[in-house]
mmCIF file of C-alpha atoms and ligand atoms in Angstrom:
data_model
loop_
_atom_site.group_PDB
_atom_site.id
_atom_site.type_symbol
_atom_site.label_atom_id
_atom_site.label_comp_id
_atom_site.label_asym_id
_atom_site.label_seq_id
_atom_site.Cartn_x
_atom_site.Cartn_y
_atom_site.Cartn_z
ATOM 1 C CA MET Y 1 107.296 104.150 159.063
ATOM 2 C CA GLU Y 2 107.233 99.856 159.071
ATOM 3 C CA ALA Y 3 105.099 99.744 155.885
ATOM 4 C CA ASN Y 4 107.972 102.185 154.449
ATOM 5 C CA ASP Y 5 111.318 99.139 155.261
ATOM 6 C CA VAL Y 6 108.790 97.014 153.190
ATOM 7 C CA ARG Y 7 108.982 98.624 150.248
ATOM 8 C CA ARG Y 8 112.247 99.576 150.559
ATOM 9 C CA ARG Y 9 113.037 95.470 149.649
ATOM 10 C CA GLU Y 10 110.515 95.540 146.071
ATOM 11 C CA PHE Y 11 112.447 99.623 145.939
ATOM 12 C CA LEU Y 12 116.130 97.823 145.553
ATOM 13 C CA GLY Y 13 114.434 95.867 143.029
ATOM 14 C CA GLY Y 14 114.129 92.453 143.595
ATOM 15 C CA THR Y 15 117.209 89.829 142.339
ATOM 16 C CA ALA Y 16 117.023 90.644 138.498
ATOM 17 C CA ALA Y 17 117.606 94.235 139.473
ATOM 18 C CA LEU Y 18 120.693 93.269 141.645
ATOM 19 C CA ALA Y 19 122.200 90.946 139.894
ATOM 20 C CA GLY Y 20 122.431 93.329 136.362
ATOM 21 C CA LEU Y 21 124.053 95.753 139.650
ATOM 22 C CA THR Y 22 126.619 93.811 139.642
ATOM 23 C CA LEU Y 23 126.687 93.345 135.955
ATOM 24 C CA LEU Y 24 127.474 96.980 135.723
ATOM 25 C CA ASN Y 25 130.115 97.007 139.295
ATOM 26 C CA VAL Y 26 129.191 99.989 139.785
ATOM 27 C CA PRO Y 27 129.580 100.734 143.751
ATOM 28 C CA PHE Y 28 125.826 103.007 144.693
ATOM 29 C CA PRO Y 29 122.142 102.019 142.595
ATOM 30 C CA ALA Y 30 122.738 106.056 140.763
ATOM 31 C CA TRP Y 31 119.565 105.330 138.439
ATOM 32 C CA SER Y 32 117.720 103.306 141.011
ATOM 33 C CA PHE Y 33 113.892 104.242 141.164
ATOM 34 C CA PRO Y 34 110.591 102.233 142.038
ATOM 35 C CA SER Y 35 109.934 101.366 138.567
ATOM 36 C CA ARG Y 36 108.541 97.456 137.174
ATOM 37 C CA PRO Y 37 109.960 96.391 133.782
ATOM 38 C CA GLY Y 38 108.059 96.860 131.555
ATOM 39 C CA GLU Y 39 104.964 99.027 132.883
ATOM 40 C CA ALA Y 40 103.842 101.828 130.840
ATOM 41 C CA VAL Y 41 103.325 105.845 131.706
ATOM 42 C CA ILE Y 42 100.261 106.400 131.731
ATOM 43 C CA PRO Y 43 100.807 110.683 130.103
ATOM 44 C CA TRP Y 44 99.121 113.249 132.582
ATOM 45 C CA MET Y 45 95.999 115.206 130.883
ATOM 46 C CA ASP Y 46 96.715 118.106 131.257
ATOM 47 C CA GLN Y 47 99.288 118.617 129.423
ATOM 48 C CA PRO Y 48 101.052 121.947 130.312
ATOM 49 C CA PRO Y 49 100.861 124.524 127.085
ATOM 50 C CA PRO Y 50 103.328 125.939 125.253
ATOM 51 C CA PRO Y 51 104.634 128.537 126.906
ATOM 52 C CA PRO Y 52 105.302 132.213 124.947
ATOM 53 C CA GLU Y 53 108.360 133.033 122.762
ATOM 54 C CA ARG Y 54 110.041 135.216 124.893
ATOM 55 C CA PHE Y 55 109.787 132.911 128.277
ATOM 56 C CA SER Y 56 111.003 129.754 126.163
ATOM 57 C CA GLN Y 57 114.003 131.956 125.505
ATOM 58 C CA VAL Y 58 114.965 132.810 128.787
ATOM 59 C CA VAL Y 59 113.813 128.635 130.065
ATOM 60 C CA PRO Y 60 114.403 126.944 127.165
ATOM 61 C CA LYS Y 61 114.234 123.609 129.148
ATOM 62 C CA GLN Y 62 112.075 121.719 131.522
ATOM 63 C CA LEU Y 63 111.424 118.941 133.067
ATOM 64 C CA ARG Y 64 109.092 116.470 131.614
ATOM 65 C CA TRP Y 65 106.726 115.517 134.768
ATOM 66 C CA GLU Y 66 106.179 111.870 133.433
ATOM 67 C CA GLU Y 67 110.597 111.189 132.220
ATOM 68 C CA VAL Y 68 111.171 110.960 135.999
ATOM 69 C CA ASP Y 69 112.972 107.094 135.606
ATOM 70 C CA ALA Y 70 115.974 108.099 137.796
ATOM 71 C CA TRP Y 71 116.446 110.141 141.641
ATOM 72 C CA LEU Y 72 119.030 111.597 139.566
ATOM 73 C CA THR Y 73 117.710 113.809 136.368
ATOM 74 C CA PRO Y 74 119.799 113.014 132.986
ATOM 75 C CA ASN Y 75 121.945 116.257 132.842
ATOM 76 C CA ASP Y 76 120.421 116.859 128.350
ATOM 77 C CA ARG Y 77 116.817 116.839 130.700
ATOM 78 C CA PHE Y 78 117.945 119.096 133.046
ATOM 79 C CA PHE Y 79 115.979 122.387 132.567
ATOM 80 C CA ALA Y 80 117.169 125.942 132.189
ATOM 81 C CA VAL Y 81 117.464 129.226 132.852
ATOM 82 C CA GLY Y 82 119.803 131.859 131.321
ATOM 83 C CA HIS Y 83 118.367 135.765 132.276
ATOM 84 C CA TYR Y 84 121.469 137.343 129.833
ATOM 85 C CA GLY Y 85 121.598 133.626 128.037
ATOM 86 C CA PHE Y 86 123.443 131.419 127.864
ATOM 87 C CA PRO Y 87 127.465 132.911 127.713
ATOM 88 C CA ALA Y 88 129.974 130.435 125.820
ATOM 89 C CA ILE Y 89 133.049 130.581 128.537
ATOM 90 C CA ASP Y 90 136.804 130.568 126.600
ATOM 91 C CA VAL Y 91 139.323 129.148 129.905
ATOM 92 C CA ARG Y 92 141.298 129.755 128.707
ATOM 93 C CA ASP Y 93 139.943 133.642 129.045
ATOM 94 C CA TRP Y 94 138.550 133.217 132.222
ATOM 95 C CA THR Y 95 139.379 132.860 136.413
ATOM 96 C CA LEU Y 96 137.353 132.982 139.487
ATOM 97 C CA THR Y 97 139.043 136.923 141.348
ATOM 98 C CA VAL Y 98 137.863 137.068 145.017
ATOM 99 C CA THR Y 99 137.179 141.121 146.269
ATOM 100 C CA GLY Y 100 136.684 143.604 147.912
ATOM 101 C CA LEU Y 101 136.725 143.411 151.071
ATOM 102 C CA VAL Y 102 138.980 141.175 151.644
ATOM 103 C CA ARG Y 103 143.016 140.611 153.337
ATOM 104 C CA GLN Y 104 144.139 138.384 150.281
ATOM 105 C CA PRO Y 105 143.150 139.469 146.578
ATOM 106 C CA LEU Y 106 142.172 135.788 145.259
ATOM 107 C CA THR Y 107 142.409 134.876 141.803
ATOM 108 C CA LEU Y 108 141.951 131.464 140.169
ATOM 109 C CA THR Y 109 141.976 129.338 137.344
ATOM 110 C CA ARG Y 110 139.855 126.379 136.791
ATOM 111 C CA ASP Y 111 143.248 124.080 137.244
ATOM 112 C CA GLN Y 112 144.010 125.967 140.362
ATOM 113 C CA LEU Y 113 140.628 125.326 141.761
ATOM 114 C CA MET Y 114 140.474 122.090 140.427
ATOM 115 C CA ALA Y 115 143.116 120.919 142.658
ATOM 116 C CA LEU Y 116 141.168 121.579 145.676
ATOM 117 C CA PRO Y 117 139.647 119.393 148.130
ATOM 118 C CA ARG Y 118 136.888 117.598 146.132
ATOM 119 C CA ARG Y 119 133.240 117.119 147.768
ATOM 120 C CA ASP Y 120 130.017 116.503 145.763
ATOM 121 C CA VAL Y 121 126.282 116.766 146.286
ATOM 122 C CA VAL Y 122 123.402 115.623 145.519
ATOM 123 C CA TYR Y 123 120.725 118.162 145.502
ATOM 124 C CA THR Y 124 117.180 119.558 143.638
ATOM 125 C CA MET Y 125 117.622 122.705 142.166
ATOM 126 C CA GLU Y 126 114.255 124.201 141.797
ATOM 127 C CA CYS Y 127 113.174 127.762 139.537
ATOM 128 C CA ALA Y 128 111.666 129.752 142.664
ATOM 129 C CA GLY Y 129 109.138 130.989 139.465
ATOM 130 C CA ASN Y 130 107.653 127.179 139.111
ATOM 131 C CA ARG Y 131 104.818 126.177 138.973
ATOM 132 C CA GLY Y 132 104.145 129.979 138.967
ATOM 133 C CA PHE Y 133 102.441 129.776 135.209
ATOM 134 C CA PRO Y 134 100.664 126.802 133.700
ATOM 135 C CA PHE Y 135 103.735 126.557 131.512
ATOM 136 C CA PHE Y 136 105.812 126.542 133.728
ATOM 137 C CA THR Y 137 105.918 123.369 136.022
ATOM 138 C CA GLY Y 138 109.580 121.941 134.690
ATOM 139 C CA GLY Y 139 111.605 124.222 136.419
ATOM 140 C CA ILE Y 140 113.848 121.465 138.723
ATOM 141 C CA GLY Y 141 116.037 118.543 138.975
ATOM 142 C CA THR Y 142 118.217 116.764 140.472
ATOM 143 C CA ALA Y 143 122.094 116.354 140.207
ATOM 144 C CA ARG Y 144 124.985 115.609 141.838
ATOM 145 C CA TRP Y 145 127.214 118.301 141.547
ATOM 146 C CA VAL Y 146 130.821 118.477 142.545
ATOM 147 C CA GLY Y 147 133.359 121.291 143.068
ATOM 148 C CA THR Y 148 135.276 122.291 146.088
ATOM 149 C CA PRO Y 149 133.959 124.400 148.741
ATOM 150 C CA LEU Y 150 134.085 127.567 149.260
ATOM 151 C CA ALA Y 151 134.130 128.598 152.552
ATOM 152 C CA PRO Y 152 137.854 128.259 153.030
ATOM 153 C CA LEU Y 153 138.564 130.169 150.119
ATOM 154 C CA LEU Y 154 136.832 132.877 151.363
ATOM 155 C CA GLU Y 155 138.844 132.541 154.826
ATOM 156 C CA GLN Y 156 142.011 132.922 152.752
ATOM 157 C CA ALA Y 157 141.108 135.745 151.776
ATOM 158 C CA GLY Y 158 140.888 136.615 154.581
ATOM 159 C CA ILE Y 159 136.859 138.888 154.612
ATOM 160 C CA ARG Y 160 137.953 142.412 155.860
ATOM 161 C CA GLU Y 161 136.444 144.267 158.796
ATOM 162 C CA GLY Y 162 132.914 145.575 157.958
ATOM 163 C CA GLY Y 163 132.263 142.974 155.115
ATOM 164 C CA VAL Y 164 128.721 142.373 155.764
ATOM 165 C CA GLU Y 165 127.355 141.418 152.134
ATOM 166 C CA VAL Y 166 128.945 138.408 149.654
ATOM 167 C CA VAL Y 167 127.522 139.016 145.971
ATOM 168 C CA PHE Y 168 128.622 136.270 143.301
ATOM 169 C CA TYR Y 169 128.722 137.847 139.809
ATOM 170 C CA GLY Y 170 128.171 135.521 136.294
ATOM 171 C CA ALA Y 171 130.250 136.312 133.430
ATOM 172 C CA ASP Y 172 126.899 137.327 131.648
ATOM 173 C CA THR Y 173 125.346 141.321 131.919
ATOM 174 C CA GLY Y 174 122.118 141.947 130.268
ATOM 175 C CA GLU Y 175 120.125 146.387 130.363
ATOM 176 C CA GLU Y 176 119.256 147.058 133.695
ATOM 177 C CA GLN Y 177 117.114 149.928 134.069
ATOM 178 C CA VAL Y 178 116.108 151.890 137.405
ATOM 179 C CA ARG Y 179 112.896 154.649 136.655
ATOM 180 C CA ASP Y 180 115.103 156.238 133.739
ATOM 181 C CA ILE Y 181 118.350 155.646 133.647
ATOM 182 C CA LYS Y 182 119.431 152.037 131.343
ATOM 183 C CA VAL Y 183 122.735 150.356 132.574
ATOM 184 C CA ARG Y 184 124.466 147.119 131.968
ATOM 185 C CA ALA Y 185 125.676 145.018 134.650
ATOM 186 C CA PRO Y 186 126.160 141.655 135.551
ATOM 187 C CA PHE Y 187 124.373 138.521 136.666
ATOM 188 C CA GLY Y 188 124.329 138.862 140.518
ATOM 189 C CA ARG Y 189 123.179 137.162 143.747
ATOM 190 C CA SER Y 190 124.490 137.992 147.068
ATOM 191 C CA MET Y 191 124.742 135.958 150.617
ATOM 192 C CA SER Y 192 125.393 137.200 154.156
ATOM 193 C CA ILE Y 193 128.902 136.565 155.885
ATOM 194 C CA ALA Y 194 126.596 133.330 157.455
ATOM 195 C CA ASP Y 195 125.110 132.236 154.234
ATOM 196 C CA ALA Y 196 128.037 132.562 152.069
ATOM 197 C CA THR Y 197 130.223 130.405 154.212
ATOM 198 C CA ASN Y 198 127.971 127.570 154.588
ATOM 199 C CA PRO Y 199 130.555 124.590 154.515
ATOM 200 C CA ASN Y 200 127.717 122.641 152.037
ATOM 201 C CA LEU Y 201 128.768 125.696 149.700
ATOM 202 C CA LEU Y 202 130.494 124.534 147.111
ATOM 203 C CA LEU Y 203 132.815 126.112 143.638
ATOM 204 C CA CYS Y 204 131.433 123.748 141.514
ATOM 205 C CA TYR Y 205 132.770 122.291 138.256
ATOM 206 C CA GLU Y 206 131.172 118.109 137.554
ATOM 207 C CA MET Y 207 127.981 118.267 136.650
ATOM 208 C CA ASN Y 208 126.413 114.257 136.961
ATOM 209 C CA GLY Y 209 130.382 112.581 136.282
ATOM 210 C CA ALA Y 210 130.690 114.661 133.378
ATOM 211 C CA PRO Y 211 132.324 119.069 132.608
ATOM 212 C CA LEU Y 212 129.870 121.791 134.304
ATOM 213 C CA PRO Y 213 128.485 121.642 130.888
ATOM 214 C CA GLN Y 214 127.658 125.283 128.698
ATOM 215 C CA THR Y 215 124.506 125.542 129.783
ATOM 216 C CA HIS Y 216 124.277 124.886 133.217
ATOM 217 C CA GLY Y 217 127.843 126.914 134.191
ATOM 218 C CA PHE Y 218 130.604 126.536 131.995
ATOM 219 C CA PRO Y 219 133.054 125.868 133.623
ATOM 220 C CA LEU Y 220 132.265 127.122 137.707
ATOM 221 C CA ARG Y 221 129.076 127.704 139.567
ATOM 222 C CA LEU Y 222 128.058 128.441 142.714
ATOM 223 C CA ILE Y 223 125.881 125.341 144.498
ATOM 224 C CA ALA Y 224 123.851 125.931 146.780
ATOM 225 C CA PRO Y 225 122.445 123.747 148.439
ATOM 226 C CA GLY Y 226 118.830 124.797 150.027
ATOM 227 C CA TRP Y 227 118.735 127.722 148.318
ATOM 228 C CA TYR Y 228 116.011 127.611 145.068
ATOM 229 C CA GLY Y 229 117.959 127.825 142.060
ATOM 230 C CA ILE Y 230 118.563 131.341 141.110
ATOM 231 C CA ALA Y 231 121.067 131.737 144.327
ATOM 232 C CA ASN Y 232 123.425 129.125 142.121
ATOM 233 C CA VAL Y 233 125.102 132.056 140.289
ATOM 234 C CA LYS Y 234 126.452 130.595 136.994
ATOM 235 C CA TRP Y 235 129.415 131.237 135.152
ATOM 236 C CA LEU Y 236 130.763 132.097 137.789
ATOM 237 C CA ALA Y 237 133.520 135.278 137.474
ATOM 238 C CA ARG Y 238 133.768 137.323 140.395
ATOM 239 C CA ILE Y 239 132.937 136.931 144.132
ATOM 240 C CA GLU Y 240 132.641 140.628 145.860
ATOM 241 C CA VAL Y 241 132.866 141.295 149.758
ATOM 242 C CA ARG Y 242 130.841 144.425 150.406
ATOM 243 C CA ASP Y 243 130.398 146.894 152.749
ATOM 244 C CA THR Y 244 126.411 146.951 152.548
ATOM 245 C CA ARG Y 245 123.950 145.221 150.953
ATOM 246 C CA TYR Y 246 123.495 144.393 147.312
ATOM 247 C CA GLU Y 247 120.720 145.328 146.066
ATOM 248 C CA GLY Y 248 120.869 144.138 142.495
ATOM 249 C CA ARG Y 249 117.687 143.020 140.598
ATOM 250 C CA PHE Y 250 117.948 139.266 141.552
ATOM 251 C CA MET Y 251 118.376 141.002 144.491
ATOM 252 C CA GLY Y 252 115.841 143.995 144.733
ATOM 253 C CA ARG Y 253 113.919 144.267 142.502
ATOM 254 C CA ASP Y 254 112.887 140.647 140.498
ATOM 255 C CA TYR Y 255 112.367 136.757 141.802
ATOM 256 C CA VAL Y 256 110.135 139.456 145.099
ATOM 257 C CA THR Y 257 108.110 137.745 146.209
ATOM 258 C CA LEU Y 258 105.168 140.363 147.351
ATOM 259 C CA ARG Y 259 103.175 138.585 150.528
ATOM 260 C CA GLU Y 260 99.905 140.711 151.818
ATOM 261 C CA GLU Y 261 98.855 140.790 155.527
ATOM 262 C CA GLN Y 262 96.814 142.387 157.932
ATOM 263 C CA ILE Y 263 98.728 144.644 159.960
ATOM 264 C CA GLY Y 264 95.813 146.213 162.654
ATOM 265 C CA GLY Y 265 92.678 146.013 160.460
ATOM 266 C CA GLN Y 266 94.811 146.781 157.055
ATOM 267 C CA LYS Y 267 95.700 144.530 154.257
ATOM 268 C CA LEU Y 268 99.473 145.707 153.610
ATOM 269 C CA ALA Y 269 102.124 144.094 151.725
ATOM 270 C CA VAL Y 270 105.166 142.584 152.874
ATOM 271 C CA GLU Y 271 108.015 142.576 150.215
ATOM 272 C CA THR Y 272 110.959 140.070 150.046
ATOM 273 C CA SER Y 273 113.454 137.889 148.323
ATOM 274 C CA VAL Y 274 113.203 134.868 146.669
ATOM 275 C CA GLY Y 275 115.620 132.736 149.480
ATOM 276 C CA ARG Y 276 115.709 129.497 150.534
ATOM 277 C CA THR Y 277 113.121 126.874 149.335
ATOM 278 C CA LEU Y 278 109.853 125.888 150.628
ATOM 279 C CA LEU Y 279 108.416 123.311 151.289
ATOM 280 C CA ALA Y 280 106.839 121.124 148.091
ATOM 281 C CA SER Y 281 105.691 117.750 145.969
ATOM 282 C CA ALA Y 282 104.463 116.692 143.130
ATOM 283 C CA PRO Y 283 102.805 113.121 141.131
ATOM 284 C CA ALA Y 284 105.305 112.323 138.974
ATOM 285 C CA ARG Y 285 103.923 109.482 136.645
ATOM 286 C CA VAL Y 286 100.847 106.970 137.197
ATOM 287 C CA THR Y 287 102.322 104.058 135.952
ATOM 288 C CA ARG Y 288 100.472 100.457 134.399
ATOM 289 C CA HIS Y 289 102.097 97.037 134.845
ATOM 290 C CA ASP Y 290 100.268 93.345 134.587
ATOM 291 C CA GLY Y 291 96.536 96.522 134.755
ATOM 292 C CA ARG Y 292 98.783 97.016 138.523
ATOM 293 C CA TYR Y 293 98.553 101.442 138.481
ATOM 294 C CA ARG Y 294 100.652 103.344 140.984
ATOM 295 C CA ILE Y 295 101.693 106.313 141.445
ATOM 296 C CA VAL Y 296 104.854 107.673 141.554
ATOM 297 C CA GLY Y 297 106.145 111.562 142.908
ATOM 298 C CA ALA Y 298 108.640 113.989 144.133
ATOM 299 C CA ALA Y 299 109.632 115.501 147.366
ATOM 300 C CA TRP Y 300 111.525 118.019 148.525
ATOM 301 C CA GLY Y 301 112.259 121.648 149.918
ATOM 302 C CA GLY Y 302 113.096 120.603 153.591
ATOM 303 C CA PRO Y 303 113.482 117.681 155.998
ATOM 304 C CA ILE Y 304 111.121 115.162 154.553
ATOM 305 C CA ALA Y 305 108.967 113.551 157.513
ATOM 306 C CA ARG Y 306 106.391 111.471 155.193
ATOM 307 C CA VAL Y 307 104.584 112.086 151.684
ATOM 308 C CA GLU Y 308 100.350 111.513 151.107
ATOM 309 C CA VAL Y 309 98.156 111.388 148.465
ATOM 310 C CA ARG Y 310 94.612 111.764 147.904
ATOM 311 C CA ILE Y 311 92.939 110.743 144.690
ATOM 312 C CA ASP Y 312 90.305 113.160 143.524
ATOM 313 C CA ASP Y 313 88.274 113.753 147.290
ATOM 314 C CA GLY Y 314 89.149 110.774 148.875
ATOM 315 C CA PRO Y 315 91.396 109.956 151.977
ATOM 316 C CA TRP Y 316 95.075 111.410 152.490
ATOM 317 C CA LEU Y 317 96.906 108.110 152.042
ATOM 318 C CA PRO Y 318 100.648 107.535 152.862
ATOM 319 C CA ALA Y 319 102.711 107.220 150.305
ATOM 320 C CA ALA Y 320 106.097 105.119 150.533
ATOM 321 C CA ILE Y 321 109.499 107.056 150.619
ATOM 322 C CA ASP Y 322 112.073 105.721 148.818
ATOM 323 C CA ARG Y 323 115.025 105.090 150.397
ATOM 324 C CA SER Y 324 117.086 103.185 148.276
ATOM 325 C CA GLU Y 325 119.233 106.696 147.242
ATOM 326 C CA GLU Y 326 118.746 109.310 150.371
ATOM 327 C CA ALA Y 327 120.695 112.868 150.633
ATOM 328 C CA GLU Y 328 120.004 116.093 152.986
ATOM 329 C CA PHE Y 329 119.020 118.090 149.281
ATOM 330 C CA ALA Y 330 118.149 115.302 147.120
ATOM 331 C CA TRP Y 331 113.926 114.997 146.509
ATOM 332 C CA LYS Y 332 112.695 112.053 147.674
ATOM 333 C CA ILE Y 333 111.126 109.600 145.783
ATOM 334 C CA TRP Y 334 107.641 108.533 146.498
ATOM 335 C CA ALA Y 335 105.284 105.799 145.347
ATOM 336 C CA LEU Y 336 101.116 104.619 145.741
ATOM 337 C CA ASP Y 337 100.045 101.501 143.983
ATOM 338 C CA TRP Y 338 97.151 102.520 143.432
ATOM 339 C CA ASP Y 339 94.425 99.199 143.434
ATOM 340 C CA GLY Y 340 91.719 98.831 141.397
ATOM 341 C CA PRO Y 341 90.967 102.467 140.018
ATOM 342 C CA LEU Y 342 87.625 103.305 138.606
ATOM 343 C CA PRO Y 343 87.777 103.596 134.107
ATOM 344 C CA GLY Y 344 87.187 107.585 134.008
ATOM 345 C CA GLU Y 345 89.317 110.490 134.350
ATOM 346 C CA HIS Y 346 90.676 110.994 137.921
ATOM 347 C CA GLY Y 347 92.775 114.157 139.908
ATOM 348 C CA ILE Y 348 95.585 112.929 142.056
ATOM 349 C CA THR Y 349 97.820 115.686 144.950
ATOM 350 C CA SER Y 350 99.852 115.047 147.468
ATOM 351 C CA ARG Y 351 101.506 116.893 150.058
ATOM 352 C CA ALA Y 352 104.868 116.947 152.166
ATOM 353 C CA VAL Y 353 105.135 116.444 155.365
ATOM 354 C CA ASP Y 354 108.321 117.895 157.234
ATOM 355 C CA THR Y 355 109.859 117.230 160.364
ATOM 356 C CA ALA Y 356 108.314 119.636 162.019
ATOM 357 C CA GLY Y 357 105.243 119.144 160.867
ATOM 358 C CA ARG Y 358 104.788 121.488 158.977
ATOM 359 C CA ILE Y 359 102.495 120.709 156.126
ATOM 360 C CA GLN Y 360 103.014 121.652 151.932
ATOM 361 C CA PRO Y 361 100.277 124.112 151.472
ATOM 362 C CA ALA Y 362 96.838 123.216 149.842
ATOM 363 C CA MET Y 363 95.631 125.633 147.084
ATOM 364 C CA ASN Y 364 93.382 127.854 149.363
ATOM 365 C CA ASP Y 365 96.034 128.528 151.901
ATOM 366 C CA PRO Y 366 96.676 131.701 153.165
ATOM 367 C CA SER Y 367 100.475 131.736 152.744
ATOM 368 C CA ILE Y 368 98.816 130.576 148.476
ATOM 369 C CA VAL Y 369 95.820 133.040 148.431
ATOM 370 C CA ASN Y 370 97.466 136.436 149.621
ATOM 371 C CA LYS Y 371 100.339 136.206 148.270
ATOM 372 C CA ARG Y 372 100.320 138.513 145.105
ATOM 373 C CA THR Y 373 103.567 137.171 143.049
ATOM 374 C CA TYR Y 374 104.029 133.376 141.877
ATOM 375 C CA TRP Y 375 107.550 133.143 143.207
ATOM 376 C CA GLU Y 376 107.672 130.511 145.027
ATOM 377 C CA SER Y 377 104.576 128.536 144.356
ATOM 378 C CA ASN Y 378 104.847 125.392 146.263
ATOM 379 C CA ALA Y 379 101.235 125.000 146.828
ATOM 380 C CA GLN Y 380 99.753 121.031 146.589
ATOM 381 C CA VAL Y 381 99.678 119.826 142.687
ATOM 382 C CA THR Y 382 97.089 118.409 141.814
ATOM 383 C CA ARG Y 383 97.714 116.611 138.124
ATOM 384 C CA ARG Y 384 94.497 114.370 135.729
ATOM 385 C CA VAL Y 385 94.652 110.883 134.509
ATOM 386 C CA ARG Y 386 91.766 108.828 132.710
ATOM 387 C CA ILE Y 387 92.651 105.186 133.600
ATOM 388 C CA GLY Y 388 90.941 104.189 130.150
HETATM 389 N N1 MTE K 1 124.916 133.957 135.804
HETATM 390 C C1 MTE K 1 123.425 133.452 136.444
HETATM 391 N N2 MTE K 1 123.298 132.249 137.008
HETATM 392 C C2 MTE K 1 121.810 131.648 136.831
HETATM 393 C C3 MTE K 1 121.308 132.148 136.402
HETATM 394 C C4 MTE K 1 121.548 133.566 135.565
HETATM 395 O O1 MTE K 1 120.299 133.937 134.374
HETATM 396 N N3 MTE K 1 122.525 134.217 135.083
HETATM 397 N N4 MTE K 1 119.315 132.028 136.452
HETATM 398 C C5 MTE K 1 119.459 131.608 137.078
HETATM 399 C C6 MTE K 1 117.730 131.096 137.902
HETATM 400 S S1 MTE K 1 116.486 131.799 137.982
HETATM 401 C C7 MTE K 1 117.798 129.758 137.542
HETATM 402 S S2 MTE K 1 116.389 128.895 137.944
HETATM 403 C C8 MTE K 1 118.782 128.374 137.613
HETATM 404 C C9 MTE K 1 118.705 128.228 136.978
HETATM 405 O O2 MTE K 1 119.675 126.310 136.838
HETATM 406 P P1 MTE K 1 120.475 125.192 135.115
HETATM 407 O O3 MTE K 1 120.152 126.833 134.133
HETATM 408 O O4 MTE K 1 120.983 125.117 135.707
HETATM 409 O O5 MTE K 1 118.955 124.926 135.645
HETATM 410 O O6 MTE K 1 120.415 129.335 137.830
HETATM 411 C C10 MTE K 1 120.174 130.017 137.856
HETATM 412 N N5 MTE K 1 122.070 131.197 137.820
HETATM 413 MO MO1 MO K 2 115.050 130.281 138.085
#
């Protein structure tokens, strides 16, 4: 799009920002963003309510959308989820094992993993529960994750005939109950062999240039670009190849989406395990500079072709996509200059469109209305702002 290309020059920051980059001598503008020096952020009116105590223990930190001022989310602003707490692992006692239906079981220390080929990916991770509750709107962030590809290690271990599933276990454990039986189980998630050997999967030990923080899975986590957060097993301790489907809590009981369908005149629910990301977007912030307003947001969850923004009940307006920083699995930052808004309260809605022409569903779309559980809530988001 031509409009986008014109805007691109502005996004690159003009001469002042470029001079700044030269002075800092960074190889790429890692923190570029469509911001204007001296602009003011106008906080949203519809702030999320404080979450219940039990929820805050599992999700102690969320992204504050107004604070999104860079493509990458700094580690200290990155949301965190721990279903069984946030264990502190002593790396001297820690190894990663690859076991089960493999010809050659492996045991690796962190040093051995770090000596293997190094790859990075910029990936936007979103919790599948994000936007499922009014108090959960910041379960998302983008980081540069560094690690070693998983596929060559699985290749080295050699999956034996009959192996159908790869299970990733964390070092964190919790008490689980099925019917009246209580057991202790590790956090676990699985993938088919085809998904687990995808070349994009990383065994990750570095986040945004720092050693992987404890909260985010030190010393090692799986990074599964294109999947919801739940697939990215933290404090990774064991990888096991099995000859049956794995049905741990986070595959088979929790993180299960219930969607109703009309089947032969009957409403019947389909139960699916949360997996790959769905197309989504959200307005992040409204800024004002010299009396001129700008709406900035993000779009993610699929190959983004364009983003459209609607103010109140007005027409869908094309937003400009920031092309200065892009990666396949990272959110795209978009912006729309909002000229001459009338004083008062306004609703701002965004929708992403992917390269196949699919449109992020509206709140009243059947895919949203017929979904009974809160997982995978990728409907369009409307935020409210008051122009003074
Ligand atoms: N071992 C382990 N890994 C885990 C979890 C967990 O509770 N234990 N939570 C998952 C969920 S639900 C999400 S959304 C992401 C969040 O990653 P973050 O805390 O680094 O943001 O981690 C995933 N990996
Ligand atoms: Mo999650």
